[in-house]
mmCIF file of C-alpha atoms in Angstrom:
data_model
loop_
_atom_site.group_PDB
_atom_site.id
_atom_site.type_symbol
_atom_site.label_atom_id
_atom_site.label_comp_id
_atom_site.label_asym_id
_atom_site.label_seq_id
_atom_site.Cartn_x
_atom_site.Cartn_y
_atom_site.Cartn_z
ATOM 1 C CA MET A 1 164.520 -46.389 22.238
ATOM 2 C CA GLY A 2 164.338 -46.758 25.828
ATOM 3 C CA ALA A 3 165.240 -49.888 28.106
ATOM 4 C CA VAL A 4 165.796 -53.386 26.909
ATOM 5 C CA THR A 5 163.863 -55.897 28.559
ATOM 6 C CA GLY A 6 166.338 -58.559 29.748
ATOM 7 C CA LEU A 7 169.435 -56.704 28.792
ATOM 8 C CA PRO A 8 171.383 -57.547 31.844
ATOM 9 C CA ASP A 9 170.540 -61.052 31.671
ATOM 10 C CA LEU A 10 171.500 -61.148 27.951
ATOM 11 C CA LEU A 11 175.208 -59.391 28.698
ATOM 12 C CA ARG A 12 175.645 -61.875 31.674
ATOM 13 C CA GLU A 13 174.694 -64.610 29.248
ATOM 14 C CA CYS A 14 177.057 -63.526 26.335
ATOM 15 C CA ALA A 15 179.971 -62.400 28.674
ATOM 16 C CA PRO A 16 181.600 -65.554 29.428
ATOM 17 C CA GLN A 17 181.593 -66.790 25.671
ATOM 18 C CA VAL A 18 182.562 -63.610 24.367
ATOM 19 C CA LEU A 19 185.807 -63.440 27.025
ATOM 20 C CA ALA A 20 186.719 -67.279 25.931
ATOM 21 C CA ALA A 21 186.696 -66.240 22.256
ATOM 22 C CA VAL A 22 188.819 -63.036 22.846
ATOM 23 C CA VAL A 23 191.187 -65.097 25.319
ATOM 24 C CA ARG A 24 191.382 -67.714 22.815
ATOM 25 C CA ARG A 25 192.355 -65.762 19.926
ATOM 26 C CA TYR A 26 194.516 -63.166 21.504
ATOM 27 C CA GLY A 27 195.920 -64.348 24.856
ATOM 28 C CA ASP A 28 196.583 -62.587 27.914
ATOM 29 C CA PHE A 29 193.633 -63.423 30.023
ATOM 30 C CA ASP A 30 193.706 -59.876 31.944
ATOM 31 C CA ALA A 31 193.825 -58.008 29.275
ATOM 32 C CA ALA A 32 190.905 -59.670 27.434
ATOM 33 C CA GLU A 33 188.712 -59.364 30.389
ATOM 34 C CA ASP A 34 189.251 -55.681 30.558
ATOM 35 C CA ALA A 35 188.692 -55.478 26.872
ATOM 36 C CA VAL A 36 185.340 -57.651 26.975
ATOM 37 C CA GLN A 37 184.296 -55.509 29.769
ATOM 38 C CA GLU A 38 184.668 -52.327 27.690
ATOM 39 C CA ALA A 39 182.550 -54.139 24.973
ATOM 40 C CA LEU A 40 179.791 -54.733 27.924
ATOM 41 C CA ILE A 41 179.696 -51.271 28.763
ATOM 42 C CA ALA A 42 179.660 -50.034 25.338
ATOM 43 C CA ALA A 43 176.512 -52.470 24.615
ATOM 44 C CA ALA A 44 174.780 -51.240 27.821
ATOM 45 C CA GLU A 45 174.922 -47.905 26.627
ATOM 46 C CA GLN A 46 174.161 -48.392 22.762
ATOM 47 C CA TRP A 47 171.703 -51.102 22.648
ATOM 48 C CA PRO A 48 168.765 -49.142 24.767
ATOM 49 C CA ARG A 49 169.013 -46.429 21.917
ATOM 50 C CA THR A 50 170.014 -48.739 18.651
ATOM 51 C CA GLY A 51 168.336 -52.060 19.663
ATOM 52 C CA VAL A 52 170.067 -55.378 20.308
ATOM 53 C CA PRO A 53 171.826 -56.626 17.111
ATOM 54 C CA ALA A 54 170.814 -59.697 15.462
ATOM 55 C CA GLN A 55 173.732 -61.562 16.565
ATOM 56 C CA PRO A 56 174.492 -59.577 19.983
ATOM 57 C CA ARG A 57 177.704 -62.206 20.838
ATOM 58 C CA ASN A 58 179.627 -61.490 17.310
ATOM 59 C CA TRP A 59 179.014 -57.824 17.969
ATOM 60 C CA LEU A 60 180.642 -57.937 21.443
ATOM 61 C CA ILE A 61 183.346 -60.164 20.235
ATOM 62 C CA THR A 62 184.048 -57.449 17.505
ATOM 63 C CA VAL A 63 184.029 -54.539 19.859
ATOM 64 C CA ALA A 64 186.129 -56.367 22.265
ATOM 65 C CA GLY A 65 188.795 -57.500 19.586
ATOM 66 C CA ARG A 66 189.107 -53.845 18.621
ATOM 67 C CA ARG A 67 189.332 -52.776 22.186
ATOM 68 C CA ARG A 68 192.257 -55.510 22.516
ATOM 69 C CA VAL A 69 194.256 -54.222 19.174
ATOM 70 C CA GLU A 70 193.955 -50.557 20.259
ATOM 71 C CA GLN A 71 195.703 -52.289 23.727
ATOM 72 C CA LEU A 72 198.544 -53.795 21.568
ATOM 73 C CA ARG A 73 198.916 -50.671 19.636
ATOM 74 C CA ASN A 74 200.017 -48.926 22.809
ATOM 75 C CA GLU A 75 202.668 -51.570 23.876
ATOM 76 C CA THR A 76 205.642 -50.765 21.727
ATOM 77 C CA ALA A 77 207.354 -54.328 22.634
ATOM 78 C CA ARG A 78 204.398 -55.937 20.740
ATOM 79 C CA ARG A 79 204.405 -54.180 17.530
ATOM 80 C CA ARG A 80 204.844 -57.256 15.483
ATOM 81 C CA ARG A 81 202.122 -59.039 17.007
ATOM 82 C CA GLU A 82 199.886 -56.037 16.537
ATOM 83 C CA GLU A 83 200.192 -56.325 12.776
ATOM 84 C CA ALA A 84 199.586 -60.311 12.987
ATOM 85 C CA VAL A 85 196.220 -59.484 14.756
ATOM 86 C CA ARG A 86 195.304 -56.896 12.611
ATOM 87 C CA ASN A 87 195.485 -58.844 9.717
ATOM 88 C CA ASP A 88 193.569 -62.028 11.173
ATOM 89 C CA PRO A 89 189.946 -62.594 10.837
ATOM 90 C CA GLU A 90 187.670 -61.871 14.135
ATOM 91 C CA PRO A 91 187.619 -64.727 16.717
ATOM 92 C CA ASP A 92 184.449 -66.854 16.568
ATOM 93 C CA VAL A 93 182.459 -68.620 19.184
ATOM 94 C CA ARG A 94 183.278 -72.183 19.687
ATOM 95 C CA GLY A 95 181.372 -74.853 21.500
ATOM 96 C CA ASP A 96 183.821 -75.793 23.786
ATOM 97 C CA ASP A 97 184.996 -72.176 24.932
ATOM 98 C CA GLU A 98 183.341 -72.098 28.059
ATOM 99 C CA LEU A 99 184.578 -75.370 28.849
ATOM 100 C CA ALA A 100 187.955 -74.399 28.400
ATOM 101 C CA LEU A 101 187.207 -71.397 30.375
ATOM 102 C CA LEU A 102 186.041 -73.216 33.100
ATOM 103 C CA LEU A 103 189.323 -75.319 32.837
ATOM 104 C CA LEU A 104 191.412 -72.083 33.036
ATOM 105 C CA CYS A 105 189.742 -70.654 36.125
ATOM 106 C CA CYS A 106 189.962 -74.017 37.895
ATOM 107 C CA HIS A 107 193.381 -74.587 37.166
ATOM 108 C CA PRO A 108 195.359 -76.485 40.114
ATOM 109 C CA ALA A 109 197.712 -73.493 40.767
ATOM 110 C CA LEU A 110 194.790 -71.664 42.223
ATOM 111 C CA SER A 111 193.531 -71.788 45.719
ATOM 112 C CA VAL A 112 189.967 -73.074 46.063
ATOM 113 C CA PRO A 113 188.784 -69.748 47.211
ATOM 114 C CA ALA A 114 190.670 -68.070 43.922
ATOM 115 C CA GLN A 115 189.295 -70.782 41.758
ATOM 116 C CA VAL A 116 185.422 -69.996 42.962
ATOM 117 C CA THR A 117 185.972 -66.318 42.598
ATOM 118 C CA LEU A 118 187.484 -66.242 39.460
ATOM 119 C CA THR A 119 184.897 -68.578 38.076
ATOM 120 C CA LEU A 120 181.849 -66.666 39.236
ATOM 121 C CA ARG A 121 183.734 -63.785 37.560
ATOM 122 C CA ALA A 122 184.686 -64.807 34.430
ATOM 123 C CA VAL A 123 182.085 -67.698 33.744
ATOM 124 C CA GLY A 124 179.212 -66.663 35.478
ATOM 125 C CA GLY A 125 179.931 -62.586 34.434
ATOM 126 C CA LEU A 126 178.915 -61.525 38.208
ATOM 127 C CA THR A 127 180.505 -58.360 38.979
ATOM 128 C CA THR A 128 183.023 -57.722 41.876
ATOM 129 C CA ALA A 129 180.596 -56.098 43.966
ATOM 130 C CA GLU A 130 178.003 -59.083 43.213
ATOM 131 C CA ILE A 131 180.614 -61.720 43.976
ATOM 132 C CA ALA A 132 181.339 -60.103 47.339
ATOM 133 C CA ARG A 133 177.585 -59.639 48.346
ATOM 134 C CA ALA A 134 177.258 -63.302 47.373
ATOM 135 C CA LEU A 135 180.155 -64.436 49.225
ATOM 136 C CA LEU A 136 179.829 -62.060 52.290
ATOM 137 C CA LEU A 137 183.440 -60.480 51.651
ATOM 138 C CA PRO A 138 184.482 -57.026 51.365
ATOM 139 C CA GLU A 139 184.642 -56.094 47.700
ATOM 140 C CA THR A 140 188.338 -54.948 48.239
ATOM 141 C CA THR A 141 189.009 -58.683 49.221
ATOM 142 C CA VAL A 142 187.314 -60.191 46.013
ATOM 143 C CA GLY A 143 189.171 -57.885 43.911
ATOM 144 C CA GLN A 144 192.494 -58.775 45.005
ATOM 145 C CA ARG A 145 191.517 -62.634 44.932
ATOM 146 C CA ILE A 146 190.498 -61.953 41.221
ATOM 147 C CA SER A 147 193.936 -59.903 40.664
ATOM 148 C CA ARG A 148 195.956 -62.463 42.340
ATOM 149 C CA ALA A 149 194.234 -65.403 40.357
ATOM 150 C CA LYS A 150 194.806 -63.802 37.084
ATOM 151 C CA GLN A 151 198.404 -62.892 37.885
ATOM 152 C CA ARG A 152 198.830 -66.684 38.925
ATOM 153 C CA ILE A 153 197.679 -67.843 35.483
ATOM 154 C CA ARG A 154 199.906 -65.353 33.754
ATOM 155 C CA ASP A 155 202.789 -66.168 35.603
ATOM 156 C CA THR A 156 202.407 -70.354 35.223
ATOM 157 C CA GLY A 157 202.041 -69.387 31.383
ATOM 158 C CA THR A 158 198.852 -71.761 31.493
ATOM 159 C CA ARG A 159 197.285 -72.207 27.997
ATOM 160 C CA PHE A 160 193.849 -71.142 27.471
ATOM 161 C CA ASP A 161 193.117 -74.468 25.475
ATOM 162 C CA GLY A 162 194.619 -76.674 27.800
ATOM 163 C CA PRO A 163 193.719 -80.383 28.022
ATOM 164 C CA ALA A 164 190.581 -81.486 29.828
ATOM 165 C CA THR A 165 192.200 -83.801 32.055
ATOM 166 C CA ASP A 166 190.481 -86.045 34.804
ATOM 167 C CA GLU A 167 192.183 -83.824 37.560
ATOM 168 C CA ARG A 168 191.068 -80.711 36.009
ATOM 169 C CA LEU A 169 187.667 -81.587 35.283
ATOM 170 C CA THR A 170 187.465 -82.774 39.170
ATOM 171 C CA ALA A 171 188.426 -79.411 40.102
ATOM 172 C CA VAL A 172 185.622 -77.822 38.054
ATOM 173 C CA ARG A 173 183.011 -80.273 39.416
ATOM 174 C CA HIS A 174 184.276 -79.360 43.128
ATOM 175 C CA VAL A 175 184.480 -75.688 42.342
ATOM 176 C CA LEU A 176 180.565 -75.939 41.112
ATOM 177 C CA TYR A 177 179.672 -78.168 43.999
ATOM 178 C CA LEU A 178 181.022 -75.369 46.398
ATOM 179 C CA ILE A 179 179.282 -72.579 44.810
ATOM 180 C CA PHE A 180 175.911 -74.265 44.795
ATOM 181 C CA ASN A 181 176.296 -75.705 48.576
ATOM 182 C CA GLU A 182 177.280 -71.825 49.774
ATOM 183 C CA GLY A 183 174.212 -70.668 48.118
ATOM 184 C CA TYR A 184 171.823 -73.397 49.331
ATOM 185 C CA THR A 185 173.071 -72.942 52.698
ATOM 186 C CA ALA A 186 175.063 -70.260 53.419
ATOM 187 C CA SER A 187 178.001 -70.724 56.027
ATOM 188 C CA SER A 188 177.219 -67.493 57.680
ATOM 189 C CA GLY A 189 174.862 -64.230 57.886
ATOM 190 C CA ASP A 190 170.953 -63.937 57.943
ATOM 191 C CA CYS A 191 169.771 -65.640 54.972
ATOM 192 C CA LEU A 192 169.781 -69.574 54.918
ATOM 193 C CA ASN A 193 169.488 -69.379 50.742
ATOM 194 C CA ARG A 194 171.730 -67.141 48.503
ATOM 195 C CA VAL A 195 169.709 -67.754 45.440
ATOM 196 C CA GLU A 196 172.140 -65.939 43.019
ATOM 197 C CA LEU A 197 174.801 -68.504 44.079
ATOM 198 C CA THR A 198 172.783 -71.800 43.534
ATOM 199 C CA ARG A 199 171.102 -70.410 40.448
ATOM 200 C CA GLU A 200 174.647 -69.448 38.797
ATOM 201 C CA ALA A 201 176.078 -73.059 40.032
ATOM 202 C CA ILE A 202 173.260 -75.085 38.087
ATOM 203 C CA ARG A 203 173.263 -72.603 35.254
ATOM 204 C CA LEU A 204 177.109 -73.603 34.678
ATOM 205 C CA THR A 205 176.506 -77.288 35.428
ATOM 206 C CA ARG A 206 173.730 -77.505 32.792
ATOM 207 C CA GLN A 207 176.208 -76.145 30.421
ATOM 208 C CA LEU A 208 179.021 -78.238 31.365
ATOM 209 C CA HIS A 209 176.744 -81.130 31.044
ATOM 210 C CA ARG A 210 175.673 -80.212 27.448
ATOM 211 C CA ARG A 211 179.622 -80.167 26.806
ATOM 212 C CA LEU A 212 180.344 -83.483 28.372
ATOM 213 C CA PRO A 213 177.099 -85.533 28.201
ATOM 214 C CA GLY A 214 178.910 -88.817 28.740
ATOM 215 C CA ASP A 215 180.449 -87.771 31.901
ATOM 216 C CA GLY A 216 178.827 -89.483 34.440
ATOM 217 C CA GLU A 217 179.970 -87.392 37.699
ATOM 218 C CA VAL A 218 178.757 -84.200 35.948
ATOM 219 C CA ALA A 219 175.475 -85.668 35.036
ATOM 220 C CA GLY A 220 175.268 -86.773 38.742
ATOM 221 C CA LEU A 221 176.506 -83.283 39.993
ATOM 222 C CA LEU A 222 173.608 -81.653 38.036
ATOM 223 C CA ALA A 223 170.987 -84.146 39.059
ATOM 224 C CA LEU A 224 172.144 -83.507 42.916
ATOM 225 C CA MET A 225 172.041 -79.581 42.347
ATOM 226 C CA LEU A 226 168.143 -80.045 40.802
ATOM 227 C CA LEU A 227 166.949 -82.429 43.436
ATOM 228 C CA THR A 228 168.465 -80.749 46.103
ATOM 229 C CA ASP A 229 167.218 -76.912 45.029
ATOM 230 C CA ALA A 230 163.763 -78.560 44.435
ATOM 231 C CA ARG A 231 163.505 -78.218 48.187
ATOM 232 C CA ARG A 232 164.079 -74.624 48.506
ATOM 233 C CA PRO A 233 160.476 -73.367 48.371
ATOM 234 C CA SER A 234 159.600 -74.970 51.593
ATOM 235 C CA ARG A 235 163.022 -74.801 53.550
ATOM 236 C CA THR A 236 162.242 -71.544 55.131
ATOM 237 C CA ARG A 237 159.101 -70.001 56.667
ATOM 238 C CA SER A 238 157.847 -66.524 55.940
ATOM 239 C CA ASP A 239 160.232 -65.076 58.521
ATOM 240 C CA GLY A 240 163.173 -66.745 57.278
ATOM 241 C CA THR A 241 163.385 -69.125 60.030
ATOM 242 C CA LEU A 242 164.902 -72.876 58.870
ATOM 243 C CA VAL A 243 162.217 -75.802 58.343
ATOM 244 C CA PRO A 244 164.143 -79.166 58.696
ATOM 245 C CA LEU A 245 163.391 -81.912 56.136
ATOM 246 C CA ALA A 246 161.050 -83.858 57.952
ATOM 247 C CA ASP A 247 158.519 -80.873 58.461
ATOM 248 C CA GLN A 248 158.700 -79.471 55.052
ATOM 249 C CA ASP A 249 155.368 -78.868 53.008
ATOM 250 C CA ARG A 250 156.539 -81.312 50.085
ATOM 251 C CA GLY A 251 153.386 -79.967 47.925
ATOM 252 C CA ARG A 252 155.528 -77.007 47.600
ATOM 253 C CA TRP A 253 158.669 -78.892 46.370
ATOM 254 C CA ASP A 254 159.558 -78.323 42.465
ATOM 255 C CA ALA A 255 158.181 -81.406 40.661
ATOM 256 C CA ALA A 256 159.850 -80.110 37.286
ATOM 257 C CA ALA A 257 163.108 -80.069 38.900
ATOM 258 C CA ILE A 258 162.665 -83.226 40.749
ATOM 259 C CA ALA A 259 161.778 -85.149 37.492
ATOM 260 C CA GLU A 260 164.666 -83.794 35.851
ATOM 261 C CA GLY A 261 167.202 -84.655 38.307
ATOM 262 C CA GLY A 262 165.572 -88.130 38.716
ATOM 263 C CA ALA A 263 165.771 -88.691 34.914
ATOM 264 C CA LEU A 264 169.474 -87.553 35.124
ATOM 265 C CA ILE A 265 170.578 -89.795 37.865
ATOM 266 C CA THR A 266 168.587 -92.837 36.535
ATOM 267 C CA HIS A 267 170.289 -92.617 33.117
ATOM 268 C CA SER A 268 173.905 -91.784 34.599
ATOM 269 C CA LEU A 269 173.587 -94.722 37.259
ATOM 270 C CA ALA A 270 172.693 -96.993 34.081
ATOM 271 C CA HIS A 271 175.343 -95.560 31.529
ATOM 272 C CA ALA A 272 178.570 -94.557 33.360
ATOM 273 C CA PRO A 273 180.740 -95.654 36.185
ATOM 274 C CA ILE A 274 179.482 -94.743 39.550
ATOM 275 C CA GLY A 275 181.137 -91.765 41.499
ATOM 276 C CA PRO A 276 180.382 -89.842 44.312
ATOM 277 C CA PHE A 277 178.186 -87.165 42.780
ATOM 278 C CA GLN A 278 176.094 -89.850 41.215
ATOM 279 C CA LEU A 279 175.750 -91.390 44.782
ATOM 280 C CA GLN A 280 174.654 -88.089 46.714
ATOM 281 C CA ALA A 281 172.249 -87.475 43.593
ATOM 282 C CA ALA A 282 170.480 -91.053 44.262
ATOM 283 C CA ILE A 283 170.420 -90.359 48.198
ATOM 284 C CA ALA A 284 168.620 -87.005 47.007
ATOM 285 C CA ALA A 285 166.392 -88.555 44.742
ATOM 286 C CA VAL A 286 165.347 -91.184 47.549
ATOM 287 C CA HIS A 287 164.276 -88.363 49.830
ATOM 288 C CA ASP A 288 162.545 -86.563 46.871
ATOM 289 C CA GLU A 289 160.565 -89.337 46.038
ATOM 290 C CA ALA A 290 158.890 -89.826 49.762
ATOM 291 C CA ALA A 291 155.516 -88.061 49.561
ATOM 292 C CA ARG A 292 155.876 -87.809 53.224
ATOM 293 C CA ALA A 293 158.809 -87.933 55.783
ATOM 294 C CA THR A 294 157.882 -91.271 57.257
ATOM 295 C CA ASP A 295 157.651 -92.859 54.055
ATOM 296 C CA THR A 296 161.397 -91.952 53.140
ATOM 297 C CA ASP A 297 163.426 -95.568 52.434
ATOM 298 C CA TRP A 298 166.219 -95.159 54.912
ATOM 299 C CA PRO A 299 167.109 -98.909 54.584
ATOM 300 C CA GLN A 300 168.218 -97.720 50.941
ATOM 301 C CA ILE A 301 169.532 -94.219 52.242
ATOM 302 C CA LEU A 302 171.857 -96.255 54.263
ATOM 303 C CA ALA A 303 173.163 -98.581 52.005
ATOM 304 C CA LEU A 304 174.209 -96.037 49.401
ATOM 305 C CA TYR A 305 175.644 -94.093 52.260
ATOM 306 C CA GLY A 306 177.798 -97.045 52.773
ATOM 307 C CA MET A 307 178.850 -97.036 49.215
ATOM 308 C CA LEU A 308 179.761 -93.419 49.242
ATOM 309 C CA HIS A 309 181.700 -93.861 52.525
ATOM 310 C CA ALA A 310 183.694 -96.599 50.539
ATOM 311 C CA LEU A 311 184.319 -94.445 47.475
ATOM 312 C CA ALA A 312 184.837 -90.919 49.293
ATOM 313 C CA PRO A 313 184.879 -90.992 52.771
ATOM 314 C CA SER A 314 184.561 -87.514 54.523
ATOM 315 C CA PRO A 315 183.308 -86.136 58.234
ATOM 316 C CA MET A 316 180.305 -85.280 56.512
ATOM 317 C CA VAL A 317 179.560 -88.536 54.875
ATOM 318 C CA THR A 318 180.135 -90.228 58.159
ATOM 319 C CA LEU A 319 177.848 -88.001 59.940
ATOM 320 C CA ASN A 320 175.098 -88.493 57.477
ATOM 321 C CA ARG A 321 175.702 -92.080 57.673
ATOM 322 C CA ILE A 322 175.021 -92.263 61.187
ATOM 323 C CA VAL A 323 171.624 -90.247 60.674
ATOM 324 C CA ALA A 324 170.813 -92.938 58.591
ATOM 325 C CA ARG A 325 171.752 -95.772 60.671
ATOM 326 C CA ALA A 326 169.731 -94.351 63.669
ATOM 327 C CA MET A 327 166.810 -94.091 61.133
ATOM 328 C CA VAL A 328 167.095 -97.615 60.592
ATOM 329 C CA ASP A 329 168.273 -99.003 63.727
ATOM 330 C CA GLY A 330 166.953 -96.805 66.133
ATOM 331 C CA PRO A 331 168.619 -93.645 68.179
ATOM 332 C CA GLU A 332 171.013 -95.534 70.264
ATOM 333 C CA ALA A 333 172.634 -97.355 67.689
ATOM 334 C CA GLY A 334 173.037 -93.593 66.153
ATOM 335 C CA LEU A 335 174.324 -92.447 69.539
ATOM 336 C CA ALA A 336 176.832 -95.271 69.733
ATOM 337 C CA ALA A 337 178.362 -94.848 66.246
ATOM 338 C CA LEU A 338 178.506 -90.920 67.049
ATOM 339 C CA ASP A 339 180.387 -91.760 70.089
ATOM 340 C CA GLU A 340 183.035 -93.818 67.970
ATOM 341 C CA VAL A 341 183.976 -90.879 65.617
ATOM 342 C CA ALA A 342 183.749 -88.165 68.499
ATOM 343 C CA ALA A 343 187.644 -87.764 68.193
ATOM 344 C CA ASP A 344 187.363 -86.715 64.832
ATOM 345 C CA PRO A 345 188.704 -83.021 64.700
ATOM 346 C CA VAL A 346 186.392 -81.969 62.009
ATOM 347 C CA LEU A 347 183.272 -83.381 63.476
ATOM 348 C CA ALA A 348 184.192 -82.251 66.844
ATOM 349 C CA ARG A 349 184.061 -78.675 66.011
ATOM 350 C CA HIS A 350 181.190 -78.725 63.532
ATOM 351 C CA HIS A 351 177.848 -77.571 64.519
ATOM 352 C CA ARG A 352 176.022 -80.364 62.920
ATOM 353 C CA THR A 353 177.473 -82.918 64.859
ATOM 354 C CA ALA A 354 176.059 -81.380 68.081
ATOM 355 C CA ALA A 355 172.711 -80.979 66.163
ATOM 356 C CA VAL A 356 172.529 -84.607 65.328
ATOM 357 C CA ARG A 357 173.495 -85.574 68.705
ATOM 358 C CA ALA A 358 170.493 -83.447 70.088
ATOM 359 C CA HIS A 359 168.438 -85.032 67.309
ATOM 360 C CA LEU A 360 169.158 -88.496 68.304
ATOM 361 C CA LEU A 361 169.225 -87.837 71.993
ATOM 362 C CA GLU A 362 165.532 -86.283 71.416
ATOM 363 C CA LEU A 363 164.661 -89.488 70.012
ATOM 364 C CA ALA A 364 165.848 -91.521 72.713
ATOM 365 C CA GLY A 365 164.158 -89.459 75.068
ATOM 366 C CA ASP A 366 166.937 -87.693 76.911
ATOM 367 C CA ARG A 367 165.307 -84.007 76.998
ATOM 368 C CA ALA A 368 168.214 -82.525 79.218
ATOM 369 C CA GLY A 369 170.816 -83.784 76.805
ATOM 370 C CA ALA A 370 168.904 -82.738 73.616
ATOM 371 C CA ARG A 371 168.571 -79.088 75.160
ATOM 372 C CA GLU A 372 172.100 -79.138 75.788
ATOM 373 C CA HIS A 373 173.426 -80.254 72.558
ATOM 374 C CA TYR A 374 170.808 -77.891 70.458
ATOM 375 C CA ALA A 375 172.116 -75.082 72.553
ATOM 376 C CA ARG A 376 175.988 -76.049 71.890
ATOM 377 C CA ALA A 377 175.239 -76.568 68.110
ATOM 378 C CA ALA A 378 173.292 -72.844 68.178
ATOM 379 C CA ARG A 379 176.569 -71.321 69.656
ATOM 380 C CA LEU A 380 178.709 -73.005 66.760
ATOM 381 C CA THR A 381 176.951 -72.107 63.615
ATOM 382 C CA LEU A 382 177.615 -68.694 61.884
ATOM 383 C CA SER A 383 174.025 -68.910 59.869
ATOM 384 C CA ARG A 384 171.405 -67.063 61.855
ATOM 385 C CA PRO A 385 168.676 -68.799 60.253
ATOM 386 C CA GLU A 386 170.126 -72.025 61.625
ATOM 387 C CA GLN A 387 171.150 -70.519 64.834
ATOM 388 C CA LEU A 388 167.752 -69.534 65.308
ATOM 389 C CA TYR A 389 166.314 -73.063 64.627
ATOM 390 C CA LEU A 390 168.531 -74.558 66.851
ATOM 391 C CA GLN A 391 167.656 -72.005 69.827
ATOM 392 C CA SER A 392 163.999 -72.677 69.284
ATOM 393 C CA ARG A 393 164.691 -76.634 69.631
ATOM 394 C CA ALA A 394 166.544 -76.061 72.821
ATOM 395 C CA ALA A 395 163.974 -73.751 74.436
ATOM 396 C CA ARG A 396 161.217 -75.908 73.387
ATOM 397 C CA ARG A 397 162.754 -79.149 75.139
ATOM 398 C CA LEU A 398 163.249 -76.660 77.899
ATOM 399 C CA ASP A 399 159.664 -76.066 78.152
ATOM 400 C CA GLU A 400 158.867 -79.830 77.620
ATOM 401 C CA SER A 401 161.168 -80.933 80.529
ATOM 402 C CA ALA A 402 159.437 -77.948 82.827
ATOM 403 C CA ASP A 403 156.032 -79.686 82.200
ATOM 404 C CA PRO A 404 155.272 -82.700 84.610
ATOM 405 C CA ALA A 405 152.788 -84.194 82.221
ATOM 406 C CA GLY A 406 155.732 -84.320 79.743
#
């Protein structure tokens, strides 16, 4: 029959739902994942010849269930369980399975890197090799993380259908946000964006929003992702170099994503308690609504950062608030505020702090100071596109400083 169009995407979409159903019915995350992987391999081999079944998820669940029963048959210590499983009906797909799987992968007993990796594998359906490429890690490291995470889940006796407590949901939102951020601005490497991560984060957050439509922070997170990712088409030039927000061609921004994100955050702010992700989404919406950079409503952004700082203070919120203040009150006010937080250890070693200082010095007319701090920021970042951009800013300041005409 030949290749089936879209087969890899179909299998990836089905994988987390199938895994959730099998784990819920048979338990043992590790063994269930092995059974599902075998079912996916069988589908990839058979469906191009026989065609995709009318109900592909049910087909995969049936095959994975049979594989799991075969595993149980080989475990003499579980003969009684095997008999019970053989007589039970096949597991079905439930609407809340993917939420339960997300909660399991983001269990607080796991480290954040383990949560991220396990979520991409179990819920995102990415292979170990794909995760390694996306996170710029050796495949063996990713494999070890996944193995240790599954062992930790087994050791803690965590139930698959554990309650969706505020703590667990907070962890899920945080992990999805980390996945998106790493994709939107990669922390290291030659590429600014890793689209596979941003796409996966948006897909998973959209599913979470469908499961929890009344959760204002989930809606805020999805809105934030959409409003931010809408700018991706104009963030880099053809050679991969970075284009700052003020210089981007806003005509290339994704208008549909902006409209969807704007509607989400408008509804969320009106109907749910305000949280950090909603405030960040509101800030992104103000940026996206400006037809030109000079039209940006900086007083509103400053007010929103003030609310965010009061609700969820962090070094990056502090830095962004300083930028907003400089845009409202002038670069000297921003530089003075930057001096006040200079002792913060996180800000002191972060390349964005040096880049912000350079930008404010540039606005204030201190070209030599701007050149020095652009060069410092370039040395601190591990992202090659950011490094090239910052180096070009430092070089441009050098050229202008050498020009008597200014």
